[in-house]
Structure formats: C-alpha cells, structure tokens
Coordinates of C-alpha atoms and ligand atoms in Angstrom, one line a residue:
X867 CA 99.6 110.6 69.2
X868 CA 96.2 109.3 69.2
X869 CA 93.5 111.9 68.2
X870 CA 93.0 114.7 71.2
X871 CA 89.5 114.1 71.6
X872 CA 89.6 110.9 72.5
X873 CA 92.2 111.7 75.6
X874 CA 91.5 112.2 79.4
X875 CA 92.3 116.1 80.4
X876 CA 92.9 117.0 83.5
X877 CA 92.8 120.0 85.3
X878 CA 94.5 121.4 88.1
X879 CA 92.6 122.0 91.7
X880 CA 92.9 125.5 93.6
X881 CA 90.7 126.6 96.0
X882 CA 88.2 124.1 95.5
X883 CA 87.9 124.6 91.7
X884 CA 89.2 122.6 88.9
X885 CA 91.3 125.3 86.2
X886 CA 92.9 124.5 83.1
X887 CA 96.9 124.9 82.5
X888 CA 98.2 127.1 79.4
X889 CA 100.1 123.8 78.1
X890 CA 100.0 120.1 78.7
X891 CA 102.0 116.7 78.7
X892 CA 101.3 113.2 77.2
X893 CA 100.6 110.4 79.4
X894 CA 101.1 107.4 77.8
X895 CA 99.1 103.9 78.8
X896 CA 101.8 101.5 80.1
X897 CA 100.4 98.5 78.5
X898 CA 100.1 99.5 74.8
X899 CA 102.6 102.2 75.1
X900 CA 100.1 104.9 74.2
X901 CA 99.2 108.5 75.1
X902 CA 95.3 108.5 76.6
X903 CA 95.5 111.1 79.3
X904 CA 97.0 114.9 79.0
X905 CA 98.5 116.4 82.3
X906 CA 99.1 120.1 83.1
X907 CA 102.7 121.1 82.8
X908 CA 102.3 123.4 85.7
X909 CA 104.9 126.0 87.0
X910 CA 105.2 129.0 89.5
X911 CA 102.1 130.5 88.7
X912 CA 99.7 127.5 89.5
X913 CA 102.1 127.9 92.7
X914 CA 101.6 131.0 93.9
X915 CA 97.6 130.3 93.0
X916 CA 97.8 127.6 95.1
X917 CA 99.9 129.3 97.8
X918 CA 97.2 131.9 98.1
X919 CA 94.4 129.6 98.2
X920 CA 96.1 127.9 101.1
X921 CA 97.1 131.0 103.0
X922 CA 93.9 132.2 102.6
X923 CA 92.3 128.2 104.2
X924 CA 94.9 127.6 106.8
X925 CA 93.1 129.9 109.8
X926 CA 90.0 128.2 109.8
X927 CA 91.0 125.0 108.9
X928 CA 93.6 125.0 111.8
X929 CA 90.9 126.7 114.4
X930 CA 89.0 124.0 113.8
X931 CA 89.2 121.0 116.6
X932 CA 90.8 117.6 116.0
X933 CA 87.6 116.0 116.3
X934 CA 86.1 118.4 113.5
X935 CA 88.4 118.1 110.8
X936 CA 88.9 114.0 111.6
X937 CA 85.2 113.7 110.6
X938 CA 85.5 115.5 107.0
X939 CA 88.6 113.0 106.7
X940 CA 86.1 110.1 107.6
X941 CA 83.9 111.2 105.2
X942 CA 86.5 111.4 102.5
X943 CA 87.8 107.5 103.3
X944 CA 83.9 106.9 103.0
X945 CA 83.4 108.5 99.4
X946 CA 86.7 106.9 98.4
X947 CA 85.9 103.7 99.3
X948 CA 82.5 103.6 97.5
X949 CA 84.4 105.0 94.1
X950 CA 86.5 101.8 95.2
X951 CA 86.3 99.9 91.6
X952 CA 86.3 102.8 89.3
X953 CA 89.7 104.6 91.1
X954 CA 91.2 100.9 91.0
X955 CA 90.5 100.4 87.4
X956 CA 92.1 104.2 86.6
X957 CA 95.3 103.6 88.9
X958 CA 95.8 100.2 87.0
X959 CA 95.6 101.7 83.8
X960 CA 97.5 104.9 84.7
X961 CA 100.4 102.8 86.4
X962 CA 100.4 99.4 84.5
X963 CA 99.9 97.6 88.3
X964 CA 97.5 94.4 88.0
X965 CA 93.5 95.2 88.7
X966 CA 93.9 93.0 91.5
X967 CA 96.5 95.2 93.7
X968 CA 94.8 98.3 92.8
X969 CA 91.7 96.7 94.2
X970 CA 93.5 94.7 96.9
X971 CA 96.2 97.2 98.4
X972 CA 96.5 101.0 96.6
X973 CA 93.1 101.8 97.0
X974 CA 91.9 99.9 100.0
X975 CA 95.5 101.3 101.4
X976 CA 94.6 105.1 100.7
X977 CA 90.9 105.1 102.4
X978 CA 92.6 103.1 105.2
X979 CA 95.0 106.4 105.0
X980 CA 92.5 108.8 105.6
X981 CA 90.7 106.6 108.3
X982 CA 93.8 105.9 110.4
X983 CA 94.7 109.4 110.8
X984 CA 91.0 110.3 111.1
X985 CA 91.2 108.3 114.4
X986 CA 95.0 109.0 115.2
X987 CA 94.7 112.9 115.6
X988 CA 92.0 112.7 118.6
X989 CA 94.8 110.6 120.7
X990 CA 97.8 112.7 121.0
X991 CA 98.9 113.8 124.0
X992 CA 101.4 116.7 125.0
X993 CA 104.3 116.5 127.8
X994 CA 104.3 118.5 131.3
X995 CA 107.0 118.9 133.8
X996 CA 107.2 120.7 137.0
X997 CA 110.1 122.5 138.7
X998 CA 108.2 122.7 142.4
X999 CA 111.4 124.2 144.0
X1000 CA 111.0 127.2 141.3
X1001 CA 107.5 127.4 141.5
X1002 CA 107.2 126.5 137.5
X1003 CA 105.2 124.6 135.7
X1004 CA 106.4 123.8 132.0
X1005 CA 104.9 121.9 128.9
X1006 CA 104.5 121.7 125.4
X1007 CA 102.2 122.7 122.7
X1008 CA 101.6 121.9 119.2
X1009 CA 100.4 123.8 116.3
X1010 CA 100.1 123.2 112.4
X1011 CA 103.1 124.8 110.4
X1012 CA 101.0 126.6 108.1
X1013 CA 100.9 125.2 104.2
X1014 CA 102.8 121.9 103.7
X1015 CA 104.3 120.7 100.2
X1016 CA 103.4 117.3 99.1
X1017 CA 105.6 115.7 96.2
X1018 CA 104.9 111.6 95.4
X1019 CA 105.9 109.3 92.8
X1020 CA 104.4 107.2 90.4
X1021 CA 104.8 103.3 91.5
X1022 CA 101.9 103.3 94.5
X1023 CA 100.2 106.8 93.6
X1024 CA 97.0 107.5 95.6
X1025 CA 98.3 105.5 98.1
X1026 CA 101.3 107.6 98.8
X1027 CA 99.9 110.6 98.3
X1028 CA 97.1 110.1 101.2
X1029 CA 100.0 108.7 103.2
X1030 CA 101.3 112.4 103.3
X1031 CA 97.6 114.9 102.6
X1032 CA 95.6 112.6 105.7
X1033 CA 98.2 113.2 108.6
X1034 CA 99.2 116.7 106.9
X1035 CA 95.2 117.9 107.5
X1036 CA 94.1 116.3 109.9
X1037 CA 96.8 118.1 112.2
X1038 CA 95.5 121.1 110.9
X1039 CA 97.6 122.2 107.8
X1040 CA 96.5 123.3 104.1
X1041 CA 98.1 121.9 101.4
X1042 CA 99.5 122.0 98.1
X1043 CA 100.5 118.1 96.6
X1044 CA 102.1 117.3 93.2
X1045 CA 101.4 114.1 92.3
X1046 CA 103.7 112.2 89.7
X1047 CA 103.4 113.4 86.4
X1048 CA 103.3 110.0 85.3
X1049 CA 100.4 108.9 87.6
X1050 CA 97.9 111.6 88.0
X1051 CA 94.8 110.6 87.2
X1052 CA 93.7 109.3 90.8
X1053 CA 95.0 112.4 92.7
X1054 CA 92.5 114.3 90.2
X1055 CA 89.4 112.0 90.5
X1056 CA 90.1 112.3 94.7
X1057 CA 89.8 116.1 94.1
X1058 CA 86.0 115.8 92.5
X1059 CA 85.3 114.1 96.1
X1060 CA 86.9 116.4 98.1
X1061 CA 83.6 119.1 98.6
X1062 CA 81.1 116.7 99.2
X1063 CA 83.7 115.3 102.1
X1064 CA 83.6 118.8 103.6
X1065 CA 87.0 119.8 102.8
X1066 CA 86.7 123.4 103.0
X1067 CA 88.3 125.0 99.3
X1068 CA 92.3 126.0 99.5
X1069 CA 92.5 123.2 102.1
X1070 CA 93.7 120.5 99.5
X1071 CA 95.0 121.9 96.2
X1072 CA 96.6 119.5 93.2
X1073 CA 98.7 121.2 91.5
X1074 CA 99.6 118.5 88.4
X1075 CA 103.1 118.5 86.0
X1076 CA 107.0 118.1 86.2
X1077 CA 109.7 117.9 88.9
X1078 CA 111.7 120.6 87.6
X1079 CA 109.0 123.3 86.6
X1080 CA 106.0 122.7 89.0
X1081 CA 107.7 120.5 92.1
X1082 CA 110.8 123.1 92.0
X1083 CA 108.6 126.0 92.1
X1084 CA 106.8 124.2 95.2
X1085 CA 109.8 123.4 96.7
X1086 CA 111.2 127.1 96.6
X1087 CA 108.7 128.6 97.5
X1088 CA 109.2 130.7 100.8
X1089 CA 105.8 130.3 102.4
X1090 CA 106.0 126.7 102.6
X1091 CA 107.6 125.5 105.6
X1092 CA 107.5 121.7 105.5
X1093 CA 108.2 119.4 102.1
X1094 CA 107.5 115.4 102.6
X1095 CA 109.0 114.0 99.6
X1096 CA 108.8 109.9 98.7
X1097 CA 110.7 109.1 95.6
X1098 CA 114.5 108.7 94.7
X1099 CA 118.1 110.0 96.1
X1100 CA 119.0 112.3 93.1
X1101 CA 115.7 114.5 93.5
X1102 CA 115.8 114.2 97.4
X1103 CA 119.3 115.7 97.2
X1104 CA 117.9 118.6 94.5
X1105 CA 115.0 119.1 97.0
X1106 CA 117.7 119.8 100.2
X1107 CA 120.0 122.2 98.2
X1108 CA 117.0 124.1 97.2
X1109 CA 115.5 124.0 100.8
X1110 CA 118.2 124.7 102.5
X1111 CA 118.0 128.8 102.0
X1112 CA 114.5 128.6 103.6
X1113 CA 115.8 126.7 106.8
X1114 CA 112.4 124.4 105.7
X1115 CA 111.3 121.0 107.4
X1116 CA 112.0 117.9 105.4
X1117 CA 111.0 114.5 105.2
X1118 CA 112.5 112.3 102.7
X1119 CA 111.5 108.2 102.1
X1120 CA 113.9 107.6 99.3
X1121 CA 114.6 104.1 97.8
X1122 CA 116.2 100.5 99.0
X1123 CA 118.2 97.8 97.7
X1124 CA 116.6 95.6 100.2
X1125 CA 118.1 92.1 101.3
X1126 CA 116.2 89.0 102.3
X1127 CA 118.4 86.7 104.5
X1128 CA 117.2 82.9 104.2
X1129 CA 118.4 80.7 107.2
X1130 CA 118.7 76.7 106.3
X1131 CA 116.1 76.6 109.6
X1132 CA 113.9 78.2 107.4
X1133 CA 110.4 77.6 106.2
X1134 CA 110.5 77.1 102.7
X1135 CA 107.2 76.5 102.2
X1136 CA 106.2 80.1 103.0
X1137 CA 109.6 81.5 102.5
X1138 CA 109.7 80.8 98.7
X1139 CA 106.1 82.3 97.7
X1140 CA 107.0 85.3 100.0
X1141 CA 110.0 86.4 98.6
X1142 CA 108.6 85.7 95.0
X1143 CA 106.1 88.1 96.1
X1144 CA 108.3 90.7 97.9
X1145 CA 110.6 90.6 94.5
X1146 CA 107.9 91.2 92.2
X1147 CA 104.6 92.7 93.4
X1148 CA 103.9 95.7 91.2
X1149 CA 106.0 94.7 89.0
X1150 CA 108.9 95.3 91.7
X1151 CA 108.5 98.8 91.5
X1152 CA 108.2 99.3 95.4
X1153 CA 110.6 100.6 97.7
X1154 CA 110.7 97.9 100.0
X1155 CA 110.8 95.3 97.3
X1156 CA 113.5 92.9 97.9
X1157 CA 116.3 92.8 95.5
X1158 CA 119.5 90.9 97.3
X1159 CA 118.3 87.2 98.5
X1160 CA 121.0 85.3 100.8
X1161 CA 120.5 81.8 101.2
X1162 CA 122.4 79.9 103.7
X1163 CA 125.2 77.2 101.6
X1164 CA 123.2 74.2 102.7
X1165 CA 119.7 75.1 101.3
X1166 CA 121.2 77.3 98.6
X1167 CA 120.6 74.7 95.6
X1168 CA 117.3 73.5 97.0
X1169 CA 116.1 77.0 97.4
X1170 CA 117.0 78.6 94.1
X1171 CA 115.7 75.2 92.2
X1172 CA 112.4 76.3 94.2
X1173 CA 112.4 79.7 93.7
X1174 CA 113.0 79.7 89.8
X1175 CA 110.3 77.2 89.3
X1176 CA 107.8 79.8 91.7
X1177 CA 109.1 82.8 89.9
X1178 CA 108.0 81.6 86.5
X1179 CA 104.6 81.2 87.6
X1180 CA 104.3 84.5 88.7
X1181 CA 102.2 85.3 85.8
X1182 CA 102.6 88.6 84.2
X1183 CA 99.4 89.8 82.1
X1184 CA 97.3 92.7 81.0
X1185 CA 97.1 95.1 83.9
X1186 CA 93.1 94.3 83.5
X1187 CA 93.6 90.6 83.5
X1188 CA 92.8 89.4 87.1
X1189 CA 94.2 86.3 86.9
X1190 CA 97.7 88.3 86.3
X1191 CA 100.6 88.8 89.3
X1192 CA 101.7 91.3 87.0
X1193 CA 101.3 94.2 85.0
X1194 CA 103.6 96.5 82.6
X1195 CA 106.3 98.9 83.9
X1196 CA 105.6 102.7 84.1
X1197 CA 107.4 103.9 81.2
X1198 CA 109.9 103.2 78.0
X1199 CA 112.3 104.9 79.3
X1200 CA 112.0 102.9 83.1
X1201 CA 111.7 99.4 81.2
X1202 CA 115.3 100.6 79.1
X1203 CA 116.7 101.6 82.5
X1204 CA 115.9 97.8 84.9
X1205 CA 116.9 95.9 80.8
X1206 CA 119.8 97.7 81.3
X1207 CA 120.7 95.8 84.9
X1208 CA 120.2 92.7 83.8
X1209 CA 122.5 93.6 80.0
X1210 CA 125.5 94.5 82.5
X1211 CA 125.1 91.5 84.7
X1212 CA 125.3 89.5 81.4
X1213 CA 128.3 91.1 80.9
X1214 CA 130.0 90.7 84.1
X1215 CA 129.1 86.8 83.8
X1216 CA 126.1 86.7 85.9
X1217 CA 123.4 84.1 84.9
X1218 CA 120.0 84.7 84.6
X1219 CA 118.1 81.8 85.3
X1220 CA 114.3 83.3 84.1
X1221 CA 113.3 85.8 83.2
X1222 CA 114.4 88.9 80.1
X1223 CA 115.8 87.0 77.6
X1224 CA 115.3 83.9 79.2
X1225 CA 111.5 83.1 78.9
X1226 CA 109.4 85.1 75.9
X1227 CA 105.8 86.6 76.9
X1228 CA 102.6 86.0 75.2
X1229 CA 100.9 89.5 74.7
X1230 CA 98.0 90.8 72.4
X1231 CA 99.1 92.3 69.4
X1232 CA 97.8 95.6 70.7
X1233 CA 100.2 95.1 74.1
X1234 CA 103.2 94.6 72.0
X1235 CA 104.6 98.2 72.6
X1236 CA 103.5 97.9 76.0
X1237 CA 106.1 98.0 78.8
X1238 CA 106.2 94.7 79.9
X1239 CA 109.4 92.1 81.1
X1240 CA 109.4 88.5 82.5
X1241 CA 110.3 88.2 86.6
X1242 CA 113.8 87.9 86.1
X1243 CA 115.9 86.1 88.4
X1244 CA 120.3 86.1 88.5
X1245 CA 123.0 84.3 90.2
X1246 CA 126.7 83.8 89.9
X1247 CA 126.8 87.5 91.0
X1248 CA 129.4 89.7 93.1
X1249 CA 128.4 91.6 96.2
X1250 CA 130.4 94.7 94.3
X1251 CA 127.9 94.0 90.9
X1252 CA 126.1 97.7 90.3
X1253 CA 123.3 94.8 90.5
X1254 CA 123.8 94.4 94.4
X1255 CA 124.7 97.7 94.8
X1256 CA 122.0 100.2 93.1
X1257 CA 118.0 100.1 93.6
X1258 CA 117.0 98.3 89.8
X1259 CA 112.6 99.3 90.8
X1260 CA 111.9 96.5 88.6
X1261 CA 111.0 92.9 88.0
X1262 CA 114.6 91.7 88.9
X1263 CA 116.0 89.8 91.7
X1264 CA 119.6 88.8 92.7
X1265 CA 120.1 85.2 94.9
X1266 CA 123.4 85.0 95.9
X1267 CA 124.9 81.9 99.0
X1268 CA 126.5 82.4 102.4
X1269 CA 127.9 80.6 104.8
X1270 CA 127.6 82.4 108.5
X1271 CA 125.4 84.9 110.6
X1272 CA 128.1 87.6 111.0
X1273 CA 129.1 87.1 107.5
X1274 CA 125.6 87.7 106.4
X1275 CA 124.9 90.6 108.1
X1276 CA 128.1 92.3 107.0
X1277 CA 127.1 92.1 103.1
X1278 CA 123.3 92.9 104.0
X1279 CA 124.6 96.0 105.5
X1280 CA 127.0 96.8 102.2
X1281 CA 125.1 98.9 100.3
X1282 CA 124.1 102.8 100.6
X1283 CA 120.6 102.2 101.4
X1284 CA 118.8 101.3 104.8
X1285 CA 115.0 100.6 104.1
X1286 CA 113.2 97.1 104.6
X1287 CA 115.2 93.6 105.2
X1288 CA 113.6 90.3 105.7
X1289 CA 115.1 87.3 107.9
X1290 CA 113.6 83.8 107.2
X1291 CA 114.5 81.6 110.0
X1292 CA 113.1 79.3 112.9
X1293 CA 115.1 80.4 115.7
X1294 CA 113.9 83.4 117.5
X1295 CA 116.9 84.6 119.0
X1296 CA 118.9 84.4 115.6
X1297 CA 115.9 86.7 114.5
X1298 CA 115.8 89.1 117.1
X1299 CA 120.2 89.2 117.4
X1300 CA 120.0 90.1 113.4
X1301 CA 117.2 91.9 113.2
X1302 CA 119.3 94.4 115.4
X1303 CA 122.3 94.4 113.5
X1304 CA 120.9 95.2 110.1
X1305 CA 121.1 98.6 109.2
X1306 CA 117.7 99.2 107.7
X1307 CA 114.5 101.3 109.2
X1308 CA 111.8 98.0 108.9
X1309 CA 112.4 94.7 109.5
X1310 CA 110.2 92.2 108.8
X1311 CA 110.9 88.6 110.1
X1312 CA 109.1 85.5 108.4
X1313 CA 106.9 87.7 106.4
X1314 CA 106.8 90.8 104.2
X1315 CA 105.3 94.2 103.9
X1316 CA 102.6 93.6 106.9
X1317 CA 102.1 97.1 108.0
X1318 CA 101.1 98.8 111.2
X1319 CA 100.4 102.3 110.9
X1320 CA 100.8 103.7 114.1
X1321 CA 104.5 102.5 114.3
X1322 CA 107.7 104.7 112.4
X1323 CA 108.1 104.0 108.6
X1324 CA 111.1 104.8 107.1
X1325 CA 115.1 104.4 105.6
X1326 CA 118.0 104.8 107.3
X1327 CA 121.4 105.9 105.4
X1328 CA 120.5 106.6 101.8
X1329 CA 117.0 105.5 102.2
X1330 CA 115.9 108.9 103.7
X1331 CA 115.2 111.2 106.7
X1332 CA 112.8 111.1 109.1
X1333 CA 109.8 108.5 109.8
X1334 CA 105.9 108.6 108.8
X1335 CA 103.3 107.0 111.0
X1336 CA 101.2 108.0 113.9
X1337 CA 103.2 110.0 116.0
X1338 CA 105.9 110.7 113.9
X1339 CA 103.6 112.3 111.0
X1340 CA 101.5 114.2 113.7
X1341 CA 105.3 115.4 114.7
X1342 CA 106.5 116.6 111.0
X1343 CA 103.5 117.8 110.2
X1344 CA 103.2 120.2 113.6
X1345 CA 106.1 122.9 115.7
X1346 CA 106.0 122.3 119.1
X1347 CA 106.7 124.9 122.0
X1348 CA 107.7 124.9 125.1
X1349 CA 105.8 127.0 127.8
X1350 CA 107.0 127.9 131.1
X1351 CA 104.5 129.1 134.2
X1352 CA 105.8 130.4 137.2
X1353 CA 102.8 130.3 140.0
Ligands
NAI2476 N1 110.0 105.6 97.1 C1 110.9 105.2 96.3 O1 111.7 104.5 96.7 C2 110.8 105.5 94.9 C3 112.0 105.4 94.2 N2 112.1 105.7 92.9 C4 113.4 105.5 92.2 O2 113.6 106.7 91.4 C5 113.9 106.3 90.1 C6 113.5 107.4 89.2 O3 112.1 107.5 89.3 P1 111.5 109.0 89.1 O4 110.0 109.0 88.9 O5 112.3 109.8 88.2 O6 111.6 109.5 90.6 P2 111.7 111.0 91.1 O7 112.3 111.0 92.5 O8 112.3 111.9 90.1 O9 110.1 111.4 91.2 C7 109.3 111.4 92.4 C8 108.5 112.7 92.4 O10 109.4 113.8 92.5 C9 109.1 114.7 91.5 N3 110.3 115.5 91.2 C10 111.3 115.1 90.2 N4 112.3 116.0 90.2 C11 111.9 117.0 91.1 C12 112.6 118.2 91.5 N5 113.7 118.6 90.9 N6 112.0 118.9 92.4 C13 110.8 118.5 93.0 N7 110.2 117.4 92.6 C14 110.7 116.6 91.7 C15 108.5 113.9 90.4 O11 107.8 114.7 89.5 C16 107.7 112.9 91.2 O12 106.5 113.6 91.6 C17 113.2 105.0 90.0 O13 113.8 104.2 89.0 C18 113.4 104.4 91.3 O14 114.7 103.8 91.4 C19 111.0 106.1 92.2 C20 109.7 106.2 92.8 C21 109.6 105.9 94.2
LIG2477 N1 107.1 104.5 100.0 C1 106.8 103.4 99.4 C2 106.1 102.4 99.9 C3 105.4 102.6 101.2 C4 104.6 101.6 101.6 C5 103.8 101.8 102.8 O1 103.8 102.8 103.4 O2 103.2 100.8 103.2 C6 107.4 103.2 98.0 O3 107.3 102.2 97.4 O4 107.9 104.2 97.5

C-alpha cells in the first residue's frame, strides 16, 4: 500500500457536513494498479444518520415550489460546470475512462442532468375528469414520497448518479445516495458544492462504502420508500428480495448484451466508426455498449476486413493521454473477469481477430500493473457461446453473419436482456418494421447513444424495470392520488 499520507480521504456527507467513518477501504488507481484514495466502509449507522438527517429536510424541502427548488438545482449545474476540468480529471483517474470522455460526456452529461430536470419539473401537468351526470369532478395529485435511496455503479459515476439525485429533488424528495465504492471520489467533490448551490443540509446526503454493508442497510431500511438502482442482475435481484417486506418502489436499469444489426444497404462509411465506438467507448464498460454485431452474408467479409482494421486504431492510452480512445478497466478482478470471455471463446474455437493476445500494448513502466486490454474483436462464434449470451462490460465485441430480416431479428432477440439495439440500414421501412420487433427498451437506427432526455430510458426483460426520463422519473420519484368532488 502506498504510504497513508499521501492518499485522498474521503468523508461521508450528512446533514450538510462532511464526518469521518470508524474504518475505510482501498481504492486503487486503475492505470498503475495502485491504492491513492481511502473510502468509508459505511454500514447501518451512517444509515440511520442519514435517515434522520433526511426526515428531518423532507418538509421544507417538499413545501418548497417547483420553481424554488429548480433554481438551487440550476445553481448546482452552474457550480458543476465551472469545477468542469478538475471533476473530469478526478473521474478519469478514479475510473480509468480517457480525459477526453470525462471532459466530453460524464461531466458535461451530469450538469446537463441537473439542468434538464431543473427545467422539466416547472412543466408537469396533472389529469382531470368530470362525471357531469354525478355532479363530480375528479383528478390527480402528486406529491414527493418522502426519502428516496440512490445506489449507482462505477463505469459512468457522476453521471449516473445525477441521473437519479436531479429528478429525485427537484420533485421534492431528500435523499440518501451510495455511490460505487469503486468510483467515489466525484460524488464527494459534488458534495463540497452542494451549500453554496442552496441545497438546504439533510436534502442530499453521501453515504460512501460496500453493497453488502452500507447499500443493504439503505436498501432495508423501513423509512425509505423508493430505491432506483443502475448496475447488474445479481444485485438487482438481492435489492427485490430485501424490498419486498417493505412493499417499496423500485427502479432497476440493469445490464445488456446489446446487438447491432448491419443491413448490406448499409452505410459503411459511418456504420464502421460507429459501431467501433458503440463497442469500445469507455473501455466498453457501458450498458448500452454493443456486444453482438450481425452483418448481412453479402457485406460480411468486407465489413469485418473494415472493422478489424478501424478497431485497431482505436487507440488505448493513459487515461490522461488525450490523444487515447481508451483508458484502463476499473479493477483486477473486472479485467480477470472480460480475459476470461475471450479464454473460453478460444476454447470453444472462436477466433479472435485483434485484440488480447492478439496485438501487445505499449505502456509506461509505471502502467504495467495497470488494468488495461487491446479492443478485442471475435468471430467463428455460436449464437449459444456464453460470449453471445452474457453481458462481458468490457473491450470485447462478437461479429457474427446472417442471411435474412426475420432470421436476424429472431437471434437479436435470443438473449435475456432487452436494453439498446442498433439497425444500420438505408431502407426506412426495414428500419421502422425491425425496430419494432426487437425486444429491447432503445433503439437507435443509423447512429448510437444520441440521447433525448425527456423520452423513457430503459431495459426490457433482464435489462430492468421501469424507465428514467422526464415524465417517467417525475412519476417514480412522486405517489399520485386521485381526488373526487361532488358539487
Ligand atoms: N448499468 C449496468 O448495466 C451496469 C452493469 N454492471 C455489470 O455488473 C457487473 C458487476 O459489476 P459490479 O460493480 O459488481 O455491479 P453491482 O451491481 O454489484 O454494483 C452496482 C452498485 O450496487 C451496489 N451494490 C452491490 N451489492 C449490493 C447489495 N447487495 N445491496 C445494495 N447495493 C449493492 C454497489 O456497491 C454499486 O454501488 C459488471 O461486470 C457488469 O457486467 C456494472 C455496472 C453497471
Ligand atoms: N445506465 C447506463 C448508461 C446510461 C446512459 C444514459 O443515460 O445516457 C450504464 O452504462 O449503466
């Protein structure tokens, strides 16, 4: 371990005030496999702190009017975007993710989050009926559940976690988030914003460490209502069973195994850097990477000639190297887990045209115990391979041929999950007719990962429960009633 003094400590935030935990765990520095930063190893009594401090926010934090409370979250996009460079040089170094996306998409992403709902909450509307020949009058009303549970993961972290604290507030909630103990260190530099913003103390508490000790003892805890949970299916189904006594609300945007579906009408020229991209942005560790490419029999060799030549030049470097596409994976154990994939698809016969143990990377001596693999690309693959089947979250990319529409659509639609397809193709009404078979909550045709707030994001199947955007986070995050006047 390198020598204490020299490591980042951070500190949890209840009540608007930063408090130290009785113990602590290692954070290690993805690119030279290092500790630098010590998290609190939380547990039910930071909860119940927190709890308090909530309880104690939520009535005058929920009296306050829309228009209120979207100002302090304007505020806090403001402050966030002017700490712009120093957040994206900590997430980069916290997560291994190239300077240029944490400057390009997490951070600009998570102000954007804070703005959006800033201006969303002021334009909800609520429903009215009348029943003349009764003499009533009925319609709904909404109101904040009360203290809402925040858990995110570690691949996109400020990003995700302002996906789920800016709609949670702004309708009028308190909260208590726990960040990925992996990637904590730009949930805990938003928290020294959070006063000058104007959010009040117990609105927004950070309570840092584990799954099983700190996110369990959120999780459990009777007096909150409503969990949003982004991360994979194992700890989503841990997070029902220990829900389900409490009755509580849950939202759940679990993982893909996402299929691109390459037409011979299609556009090679932007098809190939596209899917290169939507392979191996952030090192592939995004849900709604693509993992599965089908390329119609008649372009197949031409396309995976193409593709192997554009993969290779997606450059992977020191996460502070701007010229880099990309970084190091979040962990040892993460990097052993997606090697693993491609060791069993060796096995079954697969080949692996580029990528680990293909091509060798040039590091820095000090990088060498860093987390880092080629983008990895394999064929000669089965539709049954646990390759095709199960979400890898890594550099690593399956291209496999087919011959017709229906056939395509059947093997897209093989696997548990139901997150984010693409369709490459020409003809619009191909587009549209699979775009509506394909079992999967986004589809994006001709491009990737161009996102529009207001509308539902989300998985279908496996990939989760429920939908985040506009409306349908202003729905999770509030109970409606419905009220009935007789005049
Ligand atoms: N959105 C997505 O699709 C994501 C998918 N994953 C998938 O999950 C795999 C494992 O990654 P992990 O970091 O282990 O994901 P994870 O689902 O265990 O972690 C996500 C969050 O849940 C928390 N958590 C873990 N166990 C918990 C529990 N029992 N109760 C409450 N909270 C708990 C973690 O501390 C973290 O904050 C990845 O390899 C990837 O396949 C990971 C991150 C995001
Ligand atoms: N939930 C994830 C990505 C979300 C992206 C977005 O909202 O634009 C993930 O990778 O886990």
């Amino acid at each position: 371990m390198a020598g204490t003094k020299t490591l980042l400590m951070l500190e949890n935030f209840i009540d608007g005030k930063f408090f130290p935990c009785n113990s602590y765990i290692d954070s290690y520095d993805p690119s030279t496999g290092e500790v630098y930063c010590r998290v609190p190893n939380s547990g039910e009594e930071e909860v119940e702190a927190a709890v308090e401090a909530a309880r104690a926010a939520f009535p005058g934090w929920s009296s306050r009017s829309p228009k209120e409370r979207s100002l302090v979250l304007r505020r806090l996009a403001d402050l966030l975007e002017q700490s712009l460079e120093e957040l994206a040089q900590a997430e980069s170094k916290d997560q291994g993710k190239t300077i240029t996306l944490a400057r390009t998409l997490d951070i600009p992403r998570s102000v954007e989050n804070f703005r959006f709902f800033a201006s969303s909450i002021l334009h909800h509307t609520s429903e009215c009926t009348q029943m003349d020949h009764l003499g009533c009058l009925h319609y709904t009303v909404r109101a904040p559940m009360g203290i809402a549970g925040l858990i995110s993961p570690w691949n996109l972290p400020l990003y995700l976690l302002t996906w789920k604290i800016a709609p949670a507030i702004a309708a009028g909630n308190t909260v208590i988030a726990k960040p990925s103990e992996l990637t904590s260190v730009t949930a805990w530099m938003m928290c020294k914003l959070l006063d000058k913003a104007g959010v009040p103390p117990g609105v927004v508490n950070i309570v840092f460490g584990t799954g099983p000790r700190v996110g369990e003892a959120l999780v459990s805890h009777p007096e909150v209502p409503v969990i949003s949970f982004t991360g994979s299916q194992p700890t989503a189904e841990r997070i029902t069973q220990l829900s389900a006594p409490h009755c509580k609300k849950l939202s759940l945007e679990l993982g893909g195994k996402n299929p691109a579906i390459v037409f011979e009408d299609a556009n090679l020229e932007e098809c190939i850097p596209t899917t290169v991209r939507s392979s191996f942005a952030n090192q592939g560790e995004i849900c709604l990477c693509t993992s599965r490419i089908f390329v119609q029999k008649s372009i197949y060799s031409e396309f995976l000639k193409r593709f192997v030549e554009a993969a290779r030049l997606w450059k992977v470097g020191l996460p502070s190297d701007p010229s880099a596409s990309m970084g190091a994976l979040i962990s040892k154990a993460h990097l052993e887990k997606v090697r693993s994939y491609i060791k069993k698809a060796r096995a079954e016969g697969a080949q692996i045209l580029c990528g680990e143990g293909v091509d060798k990377l040039s590091l820095p001596s000090r990088n060498q115990g860093g987390y880092f693999m080629p983008p990895t690309v394999i064929t000669d693959i089965k539709d049954e391979s646990c390759c095709m089947k199960e979400e890898i979250f890594g550099p690593v990319t399956c291209v496999v041929p087919f011959d017709s529409e229906e056939e395509v659509i059947k093997r897209a639609n093989s696997v548990k999950y139901g997150l984010a397809a693409t369709v490459w193709s020409s003809n619009v009404g191909r587009v549209h007719r699979v775009a509506k078979k394909l079992q999967s909550g986004l589809v994006w045709t001709n491009c990737w990962l161009i996102r529009e707030l207001n509308l539902p994001f989300g998985g279908m199947k496996s990939s989760g429960i429920g939908r985040e955007g506009a409306k349908d986070s202003y729905e999770f995050f509030t109970e409606i009633k419905t009220i009935t006047i007789k005049h």
